[in-house]
């Protein structure tokens, strides 16, 4: 089933399908940590967010991998200013998801490479990625690509039982 | 008298099982197998003489297979997490069942099987205990361990140990399914490489069966796995969870179902030649109308216990040609007891370091070929076919030699002689105990 995979920018017509992939990613996060319990009612808001991302190519880089017209993978990243530090800009990977059939077939690498190419165009040197700390699959994925932990976000639920 | 109705029959067996268990207080025992002429004999069976044997083994570990009973000892290991259809009843409760297994091991295979239910929580803990027990045994039979834990444990032990590790609920069931399937296909005149197989239910047995079928030449693309969540395919919603928790099923999702069929599980039946069902007990789990959507001469293995997914007569009316179940009161009983005593006899006689799918395929063919003229009502032997066990044993033992796993070399005929003699001698000893009233007669039922 390994047909040629083509990369291209996320367009509004693909947003519904891409959201399905991102929901899979979120549900996987939920498996690792109940703090990331997926809100099934939020589809409309999520669609709006994604459409905004697709439209704002200045602040976001959202790239889709397709095979025979089907979505095989997605990467979404945001370009952020670093006011206090050098270098002054970073690309933050927010979402990356590859359909199971296309894993271990370099689709993920191709999507990340396309982000790197975009960064070079914009003269951005730092790429970061965010994911739930307990998601070991994501952790291994980034470690394998040479990423290391540089920021921690700690959380606690404060509502009294 | 055994009652007619299923319900009454079950209750009848429950009642006598409890009563007999209380009467005998355990099903196997350890007896000397060497002469003790007087207490002086212990000077060579025990200290001081035995020190020489101990020293010998410490210098040559492999000689533990020749100078002690290790060669014929198997541990039946369980954590009691998935006992029969009862679920997680714990190791103490599992003992009753493991003793029964030990009895079959000994009676049919001449194997000294020791029930070892252990109190472990995690798979890592289980593996640690199993590794620690390796020096005492010639093989491990894993039993009644919940899925997917059982896959991790078996895979790790097969990698780590230099004795065979076998999980009967996976490998035993898969081997006897394959044996039955080989003959069922012979009966309907279909070829392995063209047959379209549906594995209905995705528990340990069917996951192992899928892997074994592929090792036997069935095409992965022609297999479809279906379970309570529908047909398994790479885009199914639970794929990420599977990748995490059940990589064996995940891999099958990628390699099977070449046409990438999707939908509810009954859609898997369309155009299939064979249904191997190890799913929820019936009798309405498989519907007759699903069978009507299958290819010509459907083969149905409805293996749920105690009630098959569909009653054989109902399946037949719907057009099924060959039907097998897990029960002895219908033709074609797919029964692990046809396989594991022979397999273990074989690996033990060859002092094998392991067991693998290739060896299992040979065992399955040996069982299939044992049935000289298979018919729709006779695709597998029955447990009374005594000749079967040494025959399977010798095929397995020879296969371990060919796979480079055996510590002891011999021809198939040589291994057959060894296996037959051990099984016969063991049975003779048992007969003596019965005839001498050492083994007491069954108590009267009130």
PDB file of C-alpha atoms in Angstrom, chain B residues 170-417:
ATOM      1  CA  UNK B 170      -1.852 -19.033  21.965  1.00  0.00           C
ATOM      2  CA  UNK B 171       0.395 -21.645  20.400  1.00  0.00           C
ATOM      3  CA  UNK B 172      -1.500 -24.807  21.319  1.00  0.00           C
ATOM      4  CA  UNK B 173      -4.811 -23.481  20.101  1.00  0.00           C
ATOM      5  CA  UNK B 174      -3.254 -22.013  16.960  1.00  0.00           C
ATOM      6  CA  UNK B 175      -1.559 -25.324  16.090  1.00  0.00           C
ATOM      7  CA  UNK B 176      -4.680 -27.410  16.443  1.00  0.00           C
ATOM      8  CA  UNK B 177      -6.680 -24.815  14.488  1.00  0.00           C
ATOM      9  CA  UNK B 178      -4.126 -25.101  11.686  1.00  0.00           C
ATOM     10  CA  UNK B 179      -4.258 -28.915  11.790  1.00  0.00           C
ATOM     11  CA  UNK B 180      -8.051 -28.866  11.508  1.00  0.00           C
ATOM     12  CA  UNK B 181      -7.962 -26.240   8.798  1.00  0.00           C
ATOM     13  CA  UNK B 182      -5.506 -28.209   6.658  1.00  0.00           C
ATOM     14  CA  UNK B 183      -7.934 -31.138   6.583  1.00  0.00           C
ATOM     15  CA  UNK B 184     -11.075 -29.003   6.256  1.00  0.00           C
ATOM     16  CA  UNK B 185      -9.572 -27.457   3.114  1.00  0.00           C
ATOM     17  CA  UNK B 186      -8.687 -30.940   1.838  1.00  0.00           C
ATOM     18  CA  UNK B 187     -12.331 -31.962   2.354  1.00  0.00           C
ATOM     19  CA  UNK B 188     -13.706 -29.049   0.316  1.00  0.00           C
ATOM     20  CA  UNK B 189     -10.854 -29.171  -2.207  1.00  0.00           C
ATOM     21  CA  UNK B 190      -9.506 -25.648  -1.665  1.00  0.00           C
ATOM     22  CA  UNK B 191      -5.884 -24.510  -1.645  1.00  0.00           C
ATOM     23  CA  UNK B 192      -4.128 -22.821   1.250  1.00  0.00           C
ATOM     24  CA  UNK B 193      -2.735 -20.031  -0.903  1.00  0.00           C
ATOM     25  CA  UNK B 194      -6.159 -19.130  -2.374  1.00  0.00           C
ATOM     26  CA  UNK B 195      -8.273 -19.425   0.764  1.00  0.00           C
ATOM     27  CA  UNK B 196      -9.821 -16.382   2.316  1.00  0.00           C
ATOM     28  CA  UNK B 197      -9.865 -16.698   6.069  1.00  0.00           C
ATOM     29  CA  UNK B 198     -11.707 -14.614   8.647  1.00  0.00           C
ATOM     30  CA  UNK B 199     -10.437 -14.662  12.216  1.00  0.00           C
ATOM     31  CA  UNK B 200     -13.496 -13.709  14.190  1.00  0.00           C
ATOM     32  CA  UNK B 201     -12.462 -12.483  17.622  1.00  0.00           C
ATOM     33  CA  UNK B 202      -9.006 -11.064  18.336  1.00  0.00           C
ATOM     34  CA  UNK B 203      -7.962 -12.660  21.609  1.00  0.00           C
ATOM     35  CA  UNK B 204      -4.700 -14.486  22.226  1.00  0.00           C
ATOM     36  CA  UNK B 205      -5.694 -17.614  20.261  1.00  0.00           C
ATOM     37  CA  UNK B 206      -6.730 -15.866  17.078  1.00  0.00           C
ATOM     38  CA  UNK B 207      -3.817 -13.426  17.091  1.00  0.00           C
ATOM     39  CA  UNK B 208      -1.439 -16.389  17.382  1.00  0.00           C
ATOM     40  CA  UNK B 209      -3.455 -18.324  14.783  1.00  0.00           C
ATOM     41  CA  UNK B 210      -3.076 -15.456  12.290  1.00  0.00           C
ATOM     42  CA  UNK B 211       0.697 -15.527  12.695  1.00  0.00           C
ATOM     43  CA  UNK B 212       0.830 -19.319  12.426  1.00  0.00           C
ATOM     44  CA  UNK B 213      -1.395 -19.382   9.328  1.00  0.00           C
ATOM     45  CA  UNK B 214       0.985 -16.971   7.626  1.00  0.00           C
ATOM     46  CA  UNK B 215       3.916 -19.193   8.580  1.00  0.00           C
ATOM     47  CA  UNK B 216       1.999 -22.086   6.995  1.00  0.00           C
ATOM     48  CA  UNK B 217       1.615 -20.340   3.641  1.00  0.00           C
ATOM     49  CA  UNK B 218      -1.726 -18.588   3.962  1.00  0.00           C
ATOM     50  CA  UNK B 219      -1.477 -15.161   2.364  1.00  0.00           C
ATOM     51  CA  UNK B 220      -1.601 -12.272   4.826  1.00  0.00           C
ATOM     52  CA  UNK B 221      -3.669 -10.279   2.329  1.00  0.00           C
ATOM     53  CA  UNK B 222      -6.290 -13.065   2.364  1.00  0.00           C
ATOM     54  CA  UNK B 223      -6.735 -12.919   6.137  1.00  0.00           C
ATOM     55  CA  UNK B 224      -9.272 -10.637   7.756  1.00  0.00           C
ATOM     56  CA  UNK B 225      -9.468 -10.131  11.505  1.00  0.00           C
ATOM     57  CA  UNK B 226     -12.785  -8.942  12.929  1.00  0.00           C
ATOM     58  CA  UNK B 227     -13.778  -8.288  16.517  1.00  0.00           C
ATOM     59  CA  UNK B 228     -16.278  -6.339  18.593  1.00  0.00           C
ATOM     60  CA  UNK B 229     -14.987  -3.095  17.060  1.00  0.00           C
ATOM     61  CA  UNK B 230     -15.525  -4.364  13.490  1.00  0.00           C
ATOM     62  CA  UNK B 231     -13.100  -5.347  10.758  1.00  0.00           C
ATOM     63  CA  UNK B 232      -9.454  -4.647  11.618  1.00  0.00           C
ATOM     64  CA  UNK B 233      -7.773  -2.255   9.172  1.00  0.00           C
ATOM     65  CA  UNK B 234      -4.989   0.332   9.458  1.00  0.00           C
ATOM     66  CA  UNK B 235      -7.375   3.283   9.730  1.00  0.00           C
ATOM     67  CA  UNK B 236      -9.469   1.912  12.556  1.00  0.00           C
ATOM     68  CA  UNK B 237      -9.956   4.388  15.407  1.00  0.00           C
ATOM     69  CA  UNK B 238      -8.199   2.216  18.008  1.00  0.00           C
ATOM     70  CA  UNK B 239      -4.946   1.807  16.073  1.00  0.00           C
ATOM     71  CA  UNK B 240      -2.863   4.096  18.286  1.00  0.00           C
ATOM     72  CA  UNK B 241      -4.048   2.352  21.433  1.00  0.00           C
ATOM     73  CA  UNK B 242      -3.155  -0.972  19.814  1.00  0.00           C
ATOM     74  CA  UNK B 243       0.288   0.247  18.822  1.00  0.00           C
ATOM     75  CA  UNK B 244       0.830   1.021  22.472  1.00  0.00           C
ATOM     76  CA  UNK B 245      -0.818  -1.931  24.183  1.00  0.00           C
ATOM     77  CA  UNK B 246      -0.979  -4.731  21.642  1.00  0.00           C
ATOM     78  CA  UNK B 247       1.720  -4.396  18.984  1.00  0.00           C
ATOM     79  CA  UNK B 248       0.981  -7.951  17.764  1.00  0.00           C
ATOM     80  CA  UNK B 249      -2.548  -7.031  16.761  1.00  0.00           C
ATOM     81  CA  UNK B 250      -1.316  -3.691  15.434  1.00  0.00           C
ATOM     82  CA  UNK B 251       1.126  -5.436  13.106  1.00  0.00           C
ATOM     83  CA  UNK B 252      -1.634  -7.711  11.840  1.00  0.00           C
ATOM     84  CA  UNK B 253      -3.783  -4.661  11.102  1.00  0.00           C
ATOM     85  CA  UNK B 254      -1.040  -3.522   8.725  1.00  0.00           C
ATOM     86  CA  UNK B 255      -0.283  -6.837   7.064  1.00  0.00           C
ATOM     87  CA  UNK B 256      -3.701  -8.517   6.781  1.00  0.00           C
ATOM     88  CA  UNK B 257      -6.865  -7.428   4.959  1.00  0.00           C
ATOM     89  CA  UNK B 258      -5.160  -6.698   1.634  1.00  0.00           C
ATOM     90  CA  UNK B 259      -8.331  -5.263   0.123  1.00  0.00           C
ATOM     91  CA  UNK B 260      -8.599  -2.864   3.110  1.00  0.00           C
ATOM     92  CA  UNK B 261     -12.174  -3.844   3.817  1.00  0.00           C
ATOM     93  CA  UNK B 262     -13.920  -1.780   6.489  1.00  0.00           C
ATOM     94  CA  UNK B 263     -17.178  -2.129   8.350  1.00  0.00           C
ATOM     95  CA  UNK B 264     -18.935  -4.158  11.017  1.00  0.00           C
ATOM     96  CA  UNK B 265     -17.533  -7.607  11.735  1.00  0.00           C
ATOM     97  CA  UNK B 266     -20.292  -9.486   9.878  1.00  0.00           C
ATOM     98  CA  UNK B 267     -19.138  -7.805   6.654  1.00  0.00           C
ATOM     99  CA  UNK B 268     -15.986  -9.893   6.941  1.00  0.00           C
ATOM    100  CA  UNK B 269     -18.023 -13.023   6.103  1.00  0.00           C
ATOM    101  CA  UNK B 270     -18.767 -11.879   2.536  1.00  0.00           C
ATOM    102  CA  UNK B 271     -16.859 -14.089   0.114  1.00  0.00           C
ATOM    103  CA  UNK B 272     -14.829 -15.804   2.842  1.00  0.00           C
ATOM    104  CA  UNK B 273     -13.961 -19.502   2.619  1.00  0.00           C
ATOM    105  CA  UNK B 274     -13.275 -20.044   6.306  1.00  0.00           C
ATOM    106  CA  UNK B 275     -14.379 -18.514   9.609  1.00  0.00           C
ATOM    107  CA  UNK B 276     -12.187 -19.209  12.637  1.00  0.00           C
ATOM    108  CA  UNK B 277     -14.214 -17.884  15.523  1.00  0.00           C
ATOM    109  CA  UNK B 278     -12.819 -17.538  19.015  1.00  0.00           C
ATOM    110  CA  UNK B 279     -15.304 -14.964  20.184  1.00  0.00           C
ATOM    111  CA  UNK B 280     -18.127 -14.434  22.684  1.00  0.00           C
ATOM    112  CA  UNK B 281     -19.900 -17.709  23.585  1.00  0.00           C
ATOM    113  CA  UNK B 282     -23.032 -18.313  21.537  1.00  0.00           C
ATOM    114  CA  UNK B 283     -25.310 -19.622  20.385  1.00  0.00           C
ATOM    115  CA  UNK B 284     -26.223 -16.342  18.581  1.00  0.00           C
ATOM    116  CA  UNK B 285     -22.804 -14.747  18.154  1.00  0.00           C
ATOM    117  CA  UNK B 286     -22.652 -15.878  14.505  1.00  0.00           C
ATOM    118  CA  UNK B 287     -25.872 -15.465  12.511  1.00  0.00           C
ATOM    119  CA  UNK B 288     -26.913 -18.013   9.846  1.00  0.00           C
ATOM    120  CA  UNK B 289     -27.485 -15.222   7.327  1.00  0.00           C
ATOM    121  CA  UNK B 290     -23.812 -14.236   7.599  1.00  0.00           C
ATOM    122  CA  UNK B 291     -22.789 -17.754   6.586  1.00  0.00           C
ATOM    123  CA  UNK B 292     -25.038 -17.464   3.525  1.00  0.00           C
ATOM    124  CA  UNK B 293     -22.834 -14.582   2.288  1.00  0.00           C
ATOM    125  CA  UNK B 294     -19.711 -16.784   2.294  1.00  0.00           C
ATOM    126  CA  UNK B 295     -17.998 -18.497  -0.623  1.00  0.00           C
ATOM    127  CA  UNK B 296     -19.031 -22.051  -1.645  1.00  0.00           C
ATOM    128  CA  UNK B 297     -18.604 -24.865   0.913  1.00  0.00           C
ATOM    129  CA  UNK B 298     -18.077 -22.651   3.954  1.00  0.00           C
ATOM    130  CA  UNK B 299     -15.836 -23.898   6.762  1.00  0.00           C
ATOM    131  CA  UNK B 300     -16.837 -22.722  10.238  1.00  0.00           C
ATOM    132  CA  UNK B 301     -14.720 -23.193  13.370  1.00  0.00           C
ATOM    133  CA  UNK B 302     -16.934 -22.001  16.247  1.00  0.00           C
ATOM    134  CA  UNK B 303     -14.549 -22.464  19.143  1.00  0.00           C
ATOM    135  CA  UNK B 304     -16.123 -20.540  22.041  1.00  0.00           C
ATOM    136  CA  UNK B 305     -16.685 -22.532  25.229  1.00  0.00           C
ATOM    137  CA  UNK B 306     -18.909 -23.753  26.700  1.00  0.00           C
ATOM    138  CA  UNK B 307     -21.409 -22.782  23.982  1.00  0.00           C
ATOM    139  CA  UNK B 308     -20.150 -22.379  20.389  1.00  0.00           C
ATOM    140  CA  UNK B 309     -20.888 -19.100  18.582  1.00  0.00           C
ATOM    141  CA  UNK B 310     -23.457 -20.965  16.489  1.00  0.00           C
ATOM    142  CA  UNK B 311     -24.862 -24.485  17.000  1.00  0.00           C
ATOM    143  CA  UNK B 312     -23.440 -26.883  14.389  1.00  0.00           C
ATOM    144  CA  UNK B 313     -26.863 -27.919  13.053  1.00  0.00           C
ATOM    145  CA  UNK B 314     -27.835 -24.254  12.573  1.00  0.00           C
ATOM    146  CA  UNK B 315     -24.563 -23.574  10.747  1.00  0.00           C
ATOM    147  CA  UNK B 316     -25.146 -26.626   8.572  1.00  0.00           C
ATOM    148  CA  UNK B 317     -28.662 -25.493   7.656  1.00  0.00           C
ATOM    149  CA  UNK B 318     -27.191 -22.156   6.630  1.00  0.00           C
ATOM    150  CA  UNK B 319     -24.907 -23.994   4.193  1.00  0.00           C
ATOM    151  CA  UNK B 320     -21.746 -24.671   6.175  1.00  0.00           C
ATOM    152  CA  UNK B 321     -19.877 -27.711   4.867  1.00  0.00           C
ATOM    153  CA  UNK B 322     -17.368 -28.375   7.647  1.00  0.00           C
ATOM    154  CA  UNK B 323     -18.043 -27.325  11.220  1.00  0.00           C
ATOM    155  CA  UNK B 324     -15.687 -27.652  14.162  1.00  0.00           C
ATOM    156  CA  UNK B 325     -16.217 -26.643  17.787  1.00  0.00           C
ATOM    157  CA  UNK B 326     -14.312 -26.790  21.066  1.00  0.00           C
ATOM    158  CA  UNK B 327     -16.620 -29.514  22.397  1.00  0.00           C
ATOM    159  CA  UNK B 328     -16.257 -33.257  22.517  1.00  0.00           C
ATOM    160  CA  UNK B 329     -19.976 -33.931  22.060  1.00  0.00           C
ATOM    161  CA  UNK B 330     -19.919 -32.760  18.415  1.00  0.00           C
ATOM    162  CA  UNK B 331     -17.710 -34.009  15.563  1.00  0.00           C
ATOM    163  CA  UNK B 332     -14.386 -32.176  14.963  1.00  0.00           C
ATOM    164  CA  UNK B 333     -13.312 -31.110  18.426  1.00  0.00           C
ATOM    165  CA  UNK B 334     -10.538 -28.522  18.190  1.00  0.00           C
ATOM    166  CA  UNK B 335      -8.791 -29.564  21.375  1.00  0.00           C
ATOM    167  CA  UNK B 336      -5.378 -28.409  22.633  1.00  0.00           C
ATOM    168  CA  UNK B 337      -4.873 -31.771  24.311  1.00  0.00           C
ATOM    169  CA  UNK B 338      -4.189 -33.211  20.861  1.00  0.00           C
ATOM    170  CA  UNK B 339      -1.143 -31.008  20.521  1.00  0.00           C
ATOM    171  CA  UNK B 340       0.653 -29.974  23.700  1.00  0.00           C
ATOM    172  CA  UNK B 341       1.486 -33.438  25.130  1.00  0.00           C
ATOM    173  CA  UNK B 342       3.144 -34.457  21.855  1.00  0.00           C
ATOM    174  CA  UNK B 343       4.876 -31.118  21.351  1.00  0.00           C
ATOM    175  CA  UNK B 344       6.393 -31.197  24.816  1.00  0.00           C
ATOM    176  CA  UNK B 345       7.345 -34.869  24.535  1.00  0.00           C
ATOM    177  CA  UNK B 346       9.186 -33.879  21.352  1.00  0.00           C
ATOM    178  CA  UNK B 347      10.991 -30.769  22.582  1.00  0.00           C
ATOM    179  CA  UNK B 348      11.992 -32.557  25.795  1.00  0.00           C
ATOM    180  CA  UNK B 349      13.310 -35.630  23.985  1.00  0.00           C
ATOM    181  CA  UNK B 350      15.435 -33.390  21.761  1.00  0.00           C
ATOM    182  CA  UNK B 351      16.455 -31.267  24.798  1.00  0.00           C
ATOM    183  CA  UNK B 352      15.420 -28.336  22.636  1.00  0.00           C
ATOM    184  CA  UNK B 353      16.401 -24.759  23.399  1.00  0.00           C
ATOM    185  CA  UNK B 354      13.159 -23.416  21.996  1.00  0.00           C
ATOM    186  CA  UNK B 355      10.125 -23.846  19.809  1.00  0.00           C
ATOM    187  CA  UNK B 356       8.958 -21.724  16.878  1.00  0.00           C
ATOM    188  CA  UNK B 357       6.278 -21.356  14.202  1.00  0.00           C
ATOM    189  CA  UNK B 358       8.106 -23.603  11.734  1.00  0.00           C
ATOM    190  CA  UNK B 359       8.125 -26.422  14.258  1.00  0.00           C
ATOM    191  CA  UNK B 360       4.460 -25.812  15.025  1.00  0.00           C
ATOM    192  CA  UNK B 361       3.537 -25.998  11.341  1.00  0.00           C
ATOM    193  CA  UNK B 362       5.210 -29.421  11.205  1.00  0.00           C
ATOM    194  CA  UNK B 363       3.289 -30.530  14.287  1.00  0.00           C
ATOM    195  CA  UNK B 364       0.023 -29.349  12.711  1.00  0.00           C
ATOM    196  CA  UNK B 365       0.699 -31.285   9.508  1.00  0.00           C
ATOM    197  CA  UNK B 366       1.564 -34.383  11.529  1.00  0.00           C
ATOM    198  CA  UNK B 367      -1.823 -34.168  13.253  1.00  0.00           C
ATOM    199  CA  UNK B 368      -3.667 -33.455   9.996  1.00  0.00           C
ATOM    200  CA  UNK B 369      -1.940 -36.341   8.210  1.00  0.00           C
ATOM    201  CA  UNK B 370      -2.799 -38.674  11.080  1.00  0.00           C
ATOM    202  CA  UNK B 371      -6.400 -38.590   9.815  1.00  0.00           C
ATOM    203  CA  UNK B 372      -6.056 -40.841   6.793  1.00  0.00           C
ATOM    204  CA  UNK B 373      -9.240 -39.953   4.897  1.00  0.00           C
ATOM    205  CA  UNK B 374     -10.587 -36.718   6.272  1.00  0.00           C
ATOM    206  CA  UNK B 375     -14.314 -36.118   5.871  1.00  0.00           C
ATOM    207  CA  UNK B 376     -16.530 -33.238   6.904  1.00  0.00           C
ATOM    208  CA  UNK B 377     -17.135 -35.028  10.218  1.00  0.00           C
ATOM    209  CA  UNK B 378     -13.522 -36.113  10.744  1.00  0.00           C
ATOM    210  CA  UNK B 379     -10.893 -33.436  10.277  1.00  0.00           C
ATOM    211  CA  UNK B 380      -8.903 -34.036  13.487  1.00  0.00           C
ATOM    212  CA  UNK B 381      -8.001 -37.134  15.534  1.00  0.00           C
ATOM    213  CA  UNK B 382      -9.578 -37.667  18.939  1.00  0.00           C
ATOM    214  CA  UNK B 383      -7.801 -37.912  22.278  1.00  0.00           C
ATOM    215  CA  UNK B 384      -8.036 -41.727  22.328  1.00  0.00           C
ATOM    216  CA  UNK B 385      -5.672 -41.975  19.348  1.00  0.00           C
ATOM    217  CA  UNK B 386      -2.668 -42.997  21.468  1.00  0.00           C
ATOM    218  CA  UNK B 387      -0.437 -43.360  18.433  1.00  0.00           C
ATOM    219  CA  UNK B 388      -0.817 -39.663  17.752  1.00  0.00           C
ATOM    220  CA  UNK B 389       1.314 -38.418  20.654  1.00  0.00           C
ATOM    221  CA  UNK B 390       4.617 -40.179  19.912  1.00  0.00           C
ATOM    222  CA  UNK B 391       4.095 -39.394  16.256  1.00  0.00           C
ATOM    223  CA  UNK B 392       3.686 -35.650  16.927  1.00  0.00           C
ATOM    224  CA  UNK B 393       6.575 -35.852  19.399  1.00  0.00           C
ATOM    225  CA  UNK B 394       8.961 -37.368  16.867  1.00  0.00           C
ATOM    226  CA  UNK B 395       7.997 -34.854  14.159  1.00  0.00           C
ATOM    227  CA  UNK B 396       8.546 -32.002  16.612  1.00  0.00           C
ATOM    228  CA  UNK B 397      11.822 -33.395  17.952  1.00  0.00           C
ATOM    229  CA  UNK B 398      13.174 -33.868  14.433  1.00  0.00           C
ATOM    230  CA  UNK B 399      12.049 -30.338  13.509  1.00  0.00           C
ATOM    231  CA  UNK B 400      14.001 -28.886  16.453  1.00  0.00           C
ATOM    232  CA  UNK B 401      17.108 -30.662  15.108  1.00  0.00           C
ATOM    233  CA  UNK B 402      16.512 -29.135  11.677  1.00  0.00           C
ATOM    234  CA  UNK B 403      15.981 -25.722  13.251  1.00  0.00           C
ATOM    235  CA  UNK B 404      19.299 -25.998  15.098  1.00  0.00           C
ATOM    236  CA  UNK B 405      17.585 -25.881  18.494  1.00  0.00           C
ATOM    237  CA  UNK B 406      18.114 -29.459  19.661  1.00  0.00           C
ATOM    238  CA  UNK B 407      20.775 -30.491  22.156  1.00  0.00           C
ATOM    239  CA  UNK B 408      20.271 -34.118  21.158  1.00  0.00           C
ATOM    240  CA  UNK B 409      20.279 -35.433  17.619  1.00  0.00           C
ATOM    241  CA  UNK B 410      18.296 -38.378  16.310  1.00  0.00           C
ATOM    242  CA  UNK B 411      16.230 -39.491  13.327  1.00  0.00           C
ATOM    243  CA  UNK B 412      12.440 -39.178  13.279  1.00  0.00           C
ATOM    244  CA  UNK B 413      12.243 -42.947  13.818  1.00  0.00           C
ATOM    245  CA  UNK B 414      14.741 -42.755  16.674  1.00  0.00           C
ATOM    246  CA  UNK B 415      12.771 -40.001  18.369  1.00  0.00           C
ATOM    247  CA  UNK B 416       9.555 -41.938  17.789  1.00  0.00           C
ATOM    248  CA  UNK B 417      10.973 -44.951  19.622  1.00  0.00           C
TER     249      UNK B 417
END
